[in-house]
PDB file of N, CA and C in Angstrom:
ATOM      1  N   MET L 217     204.970  91.042 144.942  1.00  0.00           N
ATOM      2  CA  MET L 217     203.775  91.440 144.223  1.00  0.00           C
ATOM      3  C   MET L 217     203.024  90.226 143.667  1.00  0.00           C
ATOM      4  N   GLY L 218     203.767  89.248 143.209  1.00  0.00           N
ATOM      5  CA  GLY L 218     203.148  88.053 142.658  1.00  0.00           C
ATOM      6  C   GLY L 218     202.399  87.248 143.712  1.00  0.00           C
ATOM      7  N   VAL L 219     202.906  87.267 144.966  1.00  0.00           N
ATOM      8  CA  VAL L 219     202.253  86.527 146.052  1.00  0.00           C
ATOM      9  C   VAL L 219     200.916  87.176 146.393  1.00  0.00           C
ATOM     10  N   VAL L 220     200.866  88.497 146.372  1.00  0.00           N
ATOM     11  CA  VAL L 220     199.631  89.208 146.696  1.00  0.00           C
ATOM     12  C   VAL L 220     198.557  88.902 145.653  1.00  0.00           C
ATOM     13  N   VAL L 221     198.943  88.871 144.397  1.00  0.00           N
ATOM     14  CA  VAL L 221     197.993  88.571 143.335  1.00  0.00           C
ATOM     15  C   VAL L 221     197.507  87.130 143.459  1.00  0.00           C
ATOM     16  N   THR L 222     198.408  86.209 143.769  1.00  0.00           N
ATOM     17  CA  THR L 222     198.036  84.805 143.930  1.00  0.00           C
ATOM     18  C   THR L 222     197.068  84.635 145.093  1.00  0.00           C
ATOM     19  N   VAL L 223     197.350  85.273 146.217  1.00  0.00           N
ATOM     20  CA  VAL L 223     196.468  85.190 147.382  1.00  0.00           C
ATOM     21  C   VAL L 223     195.104  85.801 147.059  1.00  0.00           C
ATOM     22  N   ALA L 224     195.089  86.903 146.327  1.00  0.00           N
ATOM     23  CA  ALA L 224     193.823  87.540 145.965  1.00  0.00           C
ATOM     24  C   ALA L 224     193.001  86.643 145.042  1.00  0.00           C
ATOM     25  N   VAL L 225     193.662  85.995 144.084  1.00  0.00           N
ATOM     26  CA  VAL L 225     192.943  85.106 143.167  1.00  0.00           C
ATOM     27  C   VAL L 225     192.397  83.893 143.915  1.00  0.00           C
ATOM     28  N   VAL L 226     193.179  83.318 144.824  1.00  0.00           N
ATOM     29  CA  VAL L 226     192.715  82.167 145.613  1.00  0.00           C
ATOM     30  C   VAL L 226     191.544  82.570 146.503  1.00  0.00           C
ATOM     31  N   ALA L 227     191.626  83.737 147.132  1.00  0.00           N
ATOM     32  CA  ALA L 227     190.531  84.207 147.985  1.00  0.00           C
ATOM     33  C   ALA L 227     189.274  84.466 147.169  1.00  0.00           C
ATOM     34  N   LEU L 228     189.429  85.030 145.986  1.00  0.00           N
ATOM     35  CA  LEU L 228     188.288  85.279 145.119  1.00  0.00           C
ATOM     36  C   LEU L 228     187.641  83.969 144.669  1.00  0.00           C
ATOM     37  N   ALA L 229     188.454  82.988 144.309  1.00  0.00           N
ATOM     38  CA  ALA L 229     187.929  81.689 143.888  1.00  0.00           C
ATOM     39  C   ALA L 229     187.234  80.981 145.046  1.00  0.00           C
ATOM     40  N   ALA L 230     187.829  81.035 146.228  1.00  0.00           N
ATOM     41  CA  ALA L 230     187.219  80.394 147.399  1.00  0.00           C
ATOM     42  C   ALA L 230     185.887  81.063 147.739  1.00  0.00           C
ATOM     43  N   GLY L 231     185.826  82.376 147.676  1.00  0.00           N
ATOM     44  CA  GLY L 231     184.579  83.091 147.938  1.00  0.00           C
ATOM     45  C   GLY L 231     183.511  82.766 146.916  1.00  0.00           C
ATOM     46  N   TYR L 232     183.909  82.663 145.659  1.00  0.00           N
ATOM     47  CA  TYR L 232     182.951  82.301 144.622  1.00  0.00           C
ATOM     48  C   TYR L 232     182.396  80.893 144.848  1.00  0.00           C
ATOM     49  N   LEU L 233     183.275  79.945 145.145  1.00  0.00           N
ATOM     50  CA  LEU L 233     182.822  78.567 145.374  1.00  0.00           C
ATOM     51  C   LEU L 233     181.917  78.467 146.599  1.00  0.00           C
ATOM     52  N   LEU L 234     182.267  79.160 147.675  1.00  0.00           N
ATOM     53  CA  LEU L 234     181.410  79.136 148.863  1.00  0.00           C
ATOM     54  C   LEU L 234     180.059  79.784 148.583  1.00  0.00           C
ATOM     55  N   GLY L 235     180.058  80.821 147.751  1.00  0.00           N
ATOM     56  CA  GLY L 235     178.795  81.460 147.388  1.00  0.00           C
ATOM     57  C   GLY L 235     177.924  80.570 146.525  1.00  0.00           C
ATOM     58  N   ARG L 236     178.540  79.774 145.663  1.00  0.00           N
ATOM     59  CA  ARG L 236     177.778  78.874 144.798  1.00  0.00           C
ATOM     60  C   ARG L 236     177.281  77.650 145.553  1.00  0.00           C
ATOM     61  N   LEU L 237     178.117  77.088 146.403  1.00  0.00           N
ATOM     62  CA  LEU L 237     177.765  75.860 147.119  1.00  0.00           C
ATOM     63  C   LEU L 237     176.869  76.115 148.326  1.00  0.00           C
ATOM     64  N   ARG L 238     176.997  77.278 148.934  1.00  0.00           N
ATOM     65  CA  ARG L 238     176.212  77.673 150.114  1.00  0.00           C
ATOM     66  C   ARG L 238     176.198  76.602 151.204  1.00  0.00           C
ATOM     67  N   PRO L 239     177.357  76.221 151.706  1.00  0.00           N
ATOM     68  CA  PRO L 239     177.383  75.165 152.722  1.00  0.00           C
ATOM     69  C   PRO L 239     176.698  75.577 154.021  1.00  0.00           C
ATOM     70  N   TRP L 240     176.735  76.840 154.356  1.00  0.00           N
ATOM     71  CA  TRP L 240     176.119  77.309 155.597  1.00  0.00           C
ATOM     72  C   TRP L 240     174.610  77.126 155.541  1.00  0.00           C
ATOM     73  N   ARG L 241     174.000  77.499 154.412  1.00  0.00           N
ATOM     74  CA  ARG L 241     172.553  77.360 154.268  1.00  0.00           C
ATOM     75  C   ARG L 241     172.153  75.886 154.209  1.00  0.00           C
ATOM     76  N   ARG L 242     172.945  75.073 153.508  1.00  0.00           N
ATOM     77  CA  ARG L 242     172.626  73.649 153.432  1.00  0.00           C
ATOM     78  C   ARG L 242     172.711  72.983 154.800  1.00  0.00           C
ATOM     79  N   LEU L 243     173.727  73.330 155.574  1.00  0.00           N
ATOM     80  CA  LEU L 243     173.854  72.781 156.922  1.00  0.00           C
ATOM     81  C   LEU L 243     172.675  73.220 157.782  1.00  0.00           C
ATOM     82  N   GLY L 244     172.286  74.478 157.661  1.00  0.00           N
ATOM     83  CA  GLY L 244     171.145  74.980 158.429  1.00  0.00           C
ATOM     84  C   GLY L 244     169.838  74.307 158.053  1.00  0.00           C
ATOM     85  N   ASP L 245     169.603  74.123 156.751  1.00  0.00           N
ATOM     86  CA  ASP L 245     168.378  73.449 156.308  1.00  0.00           C
ATOM     87  C   ASP L 245     168.340  72.004 156.785  1.00  0.00           C
ATOM     88  N   TRP L 246     169.482  71.329 156.694  1.00  0.00           N
ATOM     89  CA  TRP L 246     169.548  69.943 157.140  1.00  0.00           C
ATOM     90  C   TRP L 246     169.281  69.830 158.641  1.00  0.00           C
ATOM     91  N   ALA L 247     169.914  70.707 159.424  1.00  0.00           N
ATOM     92  CA  ALA L 247     169.744  70.663 160.875  1.00  0.00           C
ATOM     93  C   ALA L 247     168.306  71.001 161.265  1.00  0.00           C
ATOM     94  N   ALA L 248     167.703  71.969 160.587  1.00  0.00           N
ATOM     95  CA  ALA L 248     166.317  72.323 160.893  1.00  0.00           C
ATOM     96  C   ALA L 248     165.373  71.165 160.597  1.00  0.00           C
ATOM     97  N   ALA L 249     165.602  70.489 159.495  1.00  0.00           N
ATOM     98  CA  ALA L 249     164.757  69.343 159.165  1.00  0.00           C
ATOM     99  C   ALA L 249     164.949  68.214 160.172  1.00  0.00           C
ATOM    100  N   GLN L 250     166.177  67.996 160.623  1.00  0.00           N
ATOM    101  CA  GLN L 250     166.434  66.934 161.584  1.00  0.00           C
ATOM    102  C   GLN L 250     165.796  67.240 162.931  1.00  0.00           C
ATOM    103  N   VAL L 251     165.808  68.509 163.333  1.00  0.00           N
ATOM    104  CA  VAL L 251     165.258  68.883 164.634  1.00  0.00           C
ATOM    105  C   VAL L 251     163.732  68.884 164.602  1.00  0.00           C
ATOM    106  N   ARG L 252     163.138  69.370 163.509  1.00  0.00           N
ATOM    107  CA  ARG L 252     161.678  69.475 163.440  1.00  0.00           C
ATOM    108  C   ARG L 252     160.988  68.120 163.407  1.00  0.00           C
ATOM    109  N   PHE L 253     161.523  67.201 162.638  1.00  0.00           N
ATOM    110  CA  PHE L 253     160.866  65.925 162.446  1.00  0.00           C
ATOM    111  C   PHE L 253     161.634  64.841 163.170  1.00  0.00           C
ATOM    112  N   THR L 254     160.952  64.112 164.023  1.00  0.00           N
ATOM    113  CA  THR L 254     161.627  63.033 164.725  1.00  0.00           C
ATOM    114  C   THR L 254     162.051  62.003 163.702  1.00  0.00           C
ATOM    115  N   GLY L 255     163.248  61.572 163.821  1.00  0.00           N
ATOM    116  CA  GLY L 255     163.762  60.629 162.838  1.00  0.00           C
ATOM    117  C   GLY L 255     165.036  59.995 163.344  1.00  0.00           C
ATOM    118  N   ALA L 256     165.985  59.846 162.446  1.00  0.00           N
ATOM    119  CA  ALA L 256     167.217  59.152 162.771  1.00  0.00           C
ATOM    120  C   ALA L 256     168.041  59.902 163.815  1.00  0.00           C
ATOM    121  N   TRP L 257     167.916  61.232 163.878  1.00  0.00           N
ATOM    122  CA  TRP L 257     168.748  61.971 164.831  1.00  0.00           C
ATOM    123  C   TRP L 257     168.347  61.647 166.260  1.00  0.00           C
ATOM    124  N   VAL L 258     167.094  61.284 166.487  1.00  0.00           N
ATOM    125  CA  VAL L 258     166.651  60.923 167.834  1.00  0.00           C
ATOM    126  C   VAL L 258     167.236  59.572 168.228  1.00  0.00           C
ATOM    127  N   ARG L 259     167.286  58.652 167.271  1.00  0.00           N
ATOM    128  CA  ARG L 259     167.815  57.324 167.543  1.00  0.00           C
ATOM    129  C   ARG L 259     169.328  57.245 167.346  1.00  0.00           C
ATOM    130  N   GLY L 260     169.961  58.330 166.957  1.00  0.00           N
ATOM    131  CA  GLY L 260     171.381  58.319 166.639  1.00  0.00           C
ATOM    132  C   GLY L 260     172.303  58.399 167.836  1.00  0.00           C
ATOM    133  N   GLY L 261     171.788  58.587 169.014  1.00  0.00           N
ATOM    134  CA  GLY L 261     172.624  58.671 170.198  1.00  0.00           C
ATOM    135  C   GLY L 261     172.862  60.107 170.619  1.00  0.00           C
ATOM    136  N   ALA L 262     173.490  60.261 171.759  1.00  0.00           N
ATOM    137  CA  ALA L 262     173.698  61.593 172.342  1.00  0.00           C
ATOM    138  C   ALA L 262     174.662  62.431 171.511  1.00  0.00           C
ATOM    139  N   GLY L 263     175.668  61.813 170.929  1.00  0.00           N
ATOM    140  CA  GLY L 263     176.633  62.561 170.118  1.00  0.00           C
ATOM    141  C   GLY L 263     175.990  63.174 168.887  1.00  0.00           C
ATOM    142  N   ARG L 264     175.178  62.391 168.190  1.00  0.00           N
ATOM    143  CA  ARG L 264     174.497  62.906 166.988  1.00  0.00           C
ATOM    144  C   ARG L 264     173.486  63.981 167.365  1.00  0.00           C
ATOM    145  N   GLN L 265     172.750  63.781 168.458  1.00  0.00           N
ATOM    146  CA  GLN L 265     171.792  64.786 168.896  1.00  0.00           C
ATOM    147  C   GLN L 265     172.484  66.100 169.234  1.00  0.00           C
ATOM    148  N   ALA L 266     173.609  66.019 169.918  1.00  0.00           N
ATOM    149  CA  ALA L 266     174.352  67.228 170.285  1.00  0.00           C
ATOM    150  C   ALA L 266     174.853  67.951 169.037  1.00  0.00           C
ATOM    151  N   PHE L 267     175.347  67.201 168.046  1.00  0.00           N
ATOM    152  CA  PHE L 267     175.832  67.822 166.816  1.00  0.00           C
ATOM    153  C   PHE L 267     174.701  68.510 166.063  1.00  0.00           C
ATOM    154  N   VAL L 268     173.560  67.852 165.944  1.00  0.00           N
ATOM    155  CA  VAL L 268     172.434  68.430 165.202  1.00  0.00           C
ATOM    156  C   VAL L 268     171.926  69.691 165.900  1.00  0.00           C
ATOM    157  N   VAL L 269     171.778  69.631 167.198  1.00  0.00           N
ATOM    158  CA  VAL L 269     171.281  70.803 167.932  1.00  0.00           C
ATOM    159  C   VAL L 269     172.290  71.945 167.858  1.00  0.00           C
ATOM    160  N   LEU L 270     173.564  71.653 167.986  1.00  0.00           N
ATOM    161  CA  LEU L 270     174.594  72.691 167.887  1.00  0.00           C
ATOM    162  C   LEU L 270     174.627  73.292 166.485  1.00  0.00           C
ATOM    163  N   ALA L 271     174.554  72.458 165.465  1.00  0.00           N
ATOM    164  CA  ALA L 271     174.559  72.965 164.085  1.00  0.00           C
ATOM    165  C   ALA L 271     173.353  73.852 163.835  1.00  0.00           C
ATOM    166  N   HIS L 272     172.198  73.475 164.359  1.00  0.00           N
ATOM    167  CA  HIS L 272     171.003  74.303 164.161  1.00  0.00           C
ATOM    168  C   HIS L 272     171.105  75.608 164.940  1.00  0.00           C
ATOM    169  N   ALA L 273     171.625  75.550 166.147  1.00  0.00           N
ATOM    170  CA  ALA L 273     171.748  76.765 166.955  1.00  0.00           C
ATOM    171  C   ALA L 273     172.740  77.747 166.342  1.00  0.00           C
ATOM    172  N   VAL L 274     173.789  77.239 165.715  1.00  0.00           N
ATOM    173  CA  VAL L 274     174.802  78.113 165.118  1.00  0.00           C
ATOM    174  C   VAL L 274     174.309  78.696 163.798  1.00  0.00           C
ATOM    175  N   THR L 275     173.620  77.900 162.985  1.00  0.00           N
ATOM    176  CA  THR L 275     173.200  78.380 161.665  1.00  0.00           C
ATOM    177  C   THR L 275     171.909  79.191 161.697  1.00  0.00           C
ATOM    178  N   ALA L 276     171.060  78.986 162.680  1.00  0.00           N
ATOM    179  CA  ALA L 276     169.793  79.729 162.768  1.00  0.00           C
ATOM    180  C   ALA L 276     169.512  80.094 164.224  1.00  0.00           C
ATOM    181  N   PRO L 277     170.267  81.031 164.789  1.00  0.00           N
ATOM    182  CA  PRO L 277     170.080  81.338 166.212  1.00  0.00           C
ATOM    183  C   PRO L 277     168.730  81.970 166.535  1.00  0.00           C
ATOM    184  N   ARG L 278     168.126  82.689 165.588  1.00  0.00           N
ATOM    185  CA  ARG L 278     166.851  83.349 165.876  1.00  0.00           C
ATOM    186  C   ARG L 278     165.695  82.371 165.969  1.00  0.00           C
ATOM    187  N   THR L 279     165.741  81.317 165.167  1.00  0.00           N
ATOM    188  CA  THR L 279     164.626  80.375 165.154  1.00  0.00           C
ATOM    189  C   THR L 279     164.904  79.111 165.944  1.00  0.00           C
ATOM    190  N   SER L 280     166.154  78.898 166.330  1.00  0.00           N
ATOM    191  CA  SER L 280     166.481  77.630 166.979  1.00  0.00           C
ATOM    192  C   SER L 280     165.771  77.485 168.323  1.00  0.00           C
ATOM    193  N   TRP L 281     165.654  78.545 169.084  1.00  0.00           N
ATOM    194  CA  TRP L 281     165.010  78.437 170.381  1.00  0.00           C
ATOM    195  C   TRP L 281     163.528  78.099 170.217  1.00  0.00           C
ATOM    196  N   ARG L 282     162.863  78.730 169.237  1.00  0.00           N
ATOM    197  CA  ARG L 282     161.444  78.464 168.995  1.00  0.00           C
ATOM    198  C   ARG L 282     161.236  77.033 168.497  1.00  0.00           C
ATOM    199  N   VAL L 283     162.112  76.552 167.639  1.00  0.00           N
ATOM    200  CA  VAL L 283     161.988  75.197 167.099  1.00  0.00           C
ATOM    201  C   VAL L 283     162.264  74.160 168.183  1.00  0.00           C
ATOM    202  N   MET L 284     163.238  74.433 169.045  1.00  0.00           N
ATOM    203  CA  MET L 284     163.573  73.480 170.100  1.00  0.00           C
ATOM    204  C   MET L 284     162.413  73.304 171.084  1.00  0.00           C
ATOM    205  N   ARG L 285     161.653  74.376 171.313  1.00  0.00           N
ATOM    206  CA  ARG L 285     160.533  74.289 172.253  1.00  0.00           C
ATOM    207  C   ARG L 285     159.295  73.680 171.633  1.00  0.00           C
ATOM    208  N   ALA L 286     159.178  73.703 170.301  1.00  0.00           N
ATOM    209  CA  ALA L 286     157.987  73.181 169.638  1.00  0.00           C
ATOM    210  C   ALA L 286     157.969  71.658 169.739  1.00  0.00           C
ATOM    211  N   PRO L 287     156.798  71.094 169.942  1.00  0.00           N
ATOM    212  CA  PRO L 287     156.727  69.630 169.990  1.00  0.00           C
ATOM    213  C   PRO L 287     156.992  69.037 168.610  1.00  0.00           C
ATOM    214  N   ALA L 288     157.529  67.844 168.604  1.00  0.00           N
ATOM    215  CA  ALA L 288     157.811  67.164 167.345  1.00  0.00           C
ATOM    216  C   ALA L 288     156.504  66.771 166.672  1.00  0.00           C
ATOM    217  N   THR L 289     156.537  66.736 165.364  1.00  0.00           N
ATOM    218  CA  THR L 289     155.333  66.347 164.625  1.00  0.00           C
ATOM    219  C   THR L 289     155.108  64.851 164.762  1.00  0.00           C
ATOM    220  N   GLU L 290     153.860  64.486 164.832  1.00  0.00           N
ATOM    221  CA  GLU L 290     153.494  63.080 164.983  1.00  0.00           C
ATOM    222  C   GLU L 290     153.568  62.407 163.618  1.00  0.00           C
ATOM    223  N   THR L 291     154.255  61.280 163.552  1.00  0.00           N
ATOM    224  CA  THR L 291     154.425  60.595 162.274  1.00  0.00           C
ATOM    225  C   THR L 291     153.470  59.423 162.111  1.00  0.00           C
ATOM    226  N   ARG L 292     152.762  59.045 163.158  1.00  0.00           N
ATOM    227  CA  ARG L 292     151.839  57.915 163.058  1.00  0.00           C
ATOM    228  C   ARG L 292     150.527  58.339 162.405  1.00  0.00           C
ATOM    229  N   VAL L 293     149.938  57.449 161.643  1.00  0.00           N
ATOM    230  CA  VAL L 293     148.651  57.694 161.016  1.00  0.00           C
ATOM    231  C   VAL L 293     147.566  57.308 162.019  1.00  0.00           C
ATOM    232  N   PRO L 294     146.559  58.172 162.215  1.00  0.00           N
ATOM    233  CA  PRO L 294     145.504  57.824 163.177  1.00  0.00           C
ATOM    234  C   PRO L 294     144.696  56.624 162.677  1.00  0.00           C
ATOM    235  N   VAL L 295     144.382  55.738 163.598  1.00  0.00           N
ATOM    236  CA  VAL L 295     143.614  54.539 163.284  1.00  0.00           C
ATOM    237  C   VAL L 295     142.131  54.877 163.373  1.00  0.00           C
ATOM    238  N   PRO L 296     141.350  54.531 162.360  1.00  0.00           N
ATOM    239  CA  PRO L 296     139.916  54.832 162.445  1.00  0.00           C
ATOM    240  C   PRO L 296     139.256  54.007 163.548  1.00  0.00           C
ATOM    241  N   VAL L 297     138.329  54.640 164.235  1.00  0.00           N
ATOM    242  CA  VAL L 297     137.611  53.978 165.326  1.00  0.00           C
ATOM    243  C   VAL L 297     136.312  53.425 164.757  1.00  0.00           C
ATOM    244  N   ARG L 298     136.071  52.165 164.998  1.00  0.00           N
ATOM    245  CA  ARG L 298     134.846  51.533 164.491  1.00  0.00           C
ATOM    246  C   ARG L 298     133.745  51.641 165.546  1.00  0.00           C
ATOM    247  N   ASP L 299     132.561  51.938 165.065  1.00  0.00           N
ATOM    248  CA  ASP L 299     131.402  52.062 165.945  1.00  0.00           C
ATOM    249  C   ASP L 299     130.752  50.686 166.078  1.00  0.00           C
ATOM    250  N   PRO L 300     130.722  50.104 167.291  1.00  0.00           N
ATOM    251  CA  PRO L 300     130.130  48.778 167.435  1.00  0.00           C
ATOM    252  C   PRO L 300     128.608  48.783 167.198  1.00  0.00           C
ATOM    253  N   ASP L 301     127.965  49.937 167.317  1.00  0.00           N
ATOM    254  CA  ASP L 301     126.509  50.025 167.134  1.00  0.00           C
ATOM    255  C   ASP L 301     126.159  50.694 165.811  1.00  0.00           C
ATOM    256  N   TRP L 302     126.943  50.423 164.780  1.00  0.00           N
ATOM    257  CA  TRP L 302     126.715  51.117 163.519  1.00  0.00           C
ATOM    258  C   TRP L 302     125.370  50.749 162.891  1.00  0.00           C
ATOM    259  N   VAL L 303     124.876  49.572 163.155  1.00  0.00           N
ATOM    260  CA  VAL L 303     123.579  49.175 162.591  1.00  0.00           C
ATOM    261  C   VAL L 303     122.467  50.012 163.216  1.00  0.00           C
ATOM    262  N   ALA L 304     122.528  50.212 164.517  1.00  0.00           N
ATOM    263  CA  ALA L 304     121.491  50.976 165.205  1.00  0.00           C
ATOM    264  C   ALA L 304     121.579  52.464 164.895  1.00  0.00           C
ATOM    265  N   ASN L 305     122.747  52.937 164.525  1.00  0.00           N
ATOM    266  CA  ASN L 305     122.946  54.370 164.288  1.00  0.00           C
ATOM    267  C   ASN L 305     122.825  54.769 162.827  1.00  0.00           C
ATOM    268  N   ARG L 306     122.429  53.858 161.951  1.00  0.00           N
ATOM    269  CA  ARG L 306     122.266  54.195 160.526  1.00  0.00           C
ATOM    270  C   ARG L 306     121.135  55.177 160.335  1.00  0.00           C
ATOM    271  N   SER L 307     121.277  55.985 159.293  1.00  0.00           N
ATOM    272  CA  SER L 307     120.194  56.922 158.986  1.00  0.00           C
ATOM    273  C   SER L 307     119.064  56.198 158.264  1.00  0.00           C
ATOM    274  N   ARG L 308     117.962  56.865 158.082  1.00  0.00           N
ATOM    275  CA  ARG L 308     116.765  56.249 157.469  1.00  0.00           C
ATOM    276  C   ARG L 308     117.049  55.786 156.044  1.00  0.00           C
ATOM    277  N   GLY L 309     117.838  56.532 155.287  1.00  0.00           N
ATOM    278  CA  GLY L 309     118.119  56.195 153.900  1.00  0.00           C
ATOM    279  C   GLY L 309     119.022  54.983 153.773  1.00  0.00           C
ATOM    280  N   GLU L 310     119.777  54.649 154.785  1.00  0.00           N
ATOM    281  CA  GLU L 310     120.681  53.519 154.712  1.00  0.00           C
ATOM    282  C   GLU L 310     119.983  52.192 155.038  1.00  0.00           C
ATOM    283  N   HIS L 311     118.788  52.213 155.578  1.00  0.00           N
ATOM    284  CA  HIS L 311     118.082  50.988 155.950  1.00  0.00           C
ATOM    285  C   HIS L 311     117.624  50.187 154.731  1.00  0.00           C
ATOM    286  N   GLU L 312     117.408  50.830 153.629  1.00  0.00           N
ATOM    287  CA  GLU L 312     116.852  50.151 152.458  1.00  0.00           C
ATOM    288  C   GLU L 312     117.872  49.460 151.640  1.00  0.00           C
TER     289      GLU L 312
END
């Protein structure tokens, strides 16, 4: 009888801790962020890429296929294009 109570208390404590820490959700959020935004996981090698994709597929199977097909977001800032004929293209108010 004492063993059953001990096992029940350990199971209850483990369930409470897992509910508070939410490791499944944290792993899913981390994997989704790694897959959506190009970053270290792309440069991390084939092993890291496989782990991230597998973790995302396991934690979010409904959205993983849609995210995998979506293109990665561009991280570069667009460079402004300068007009070589800006003097000729000025408006009337800018001439003065």
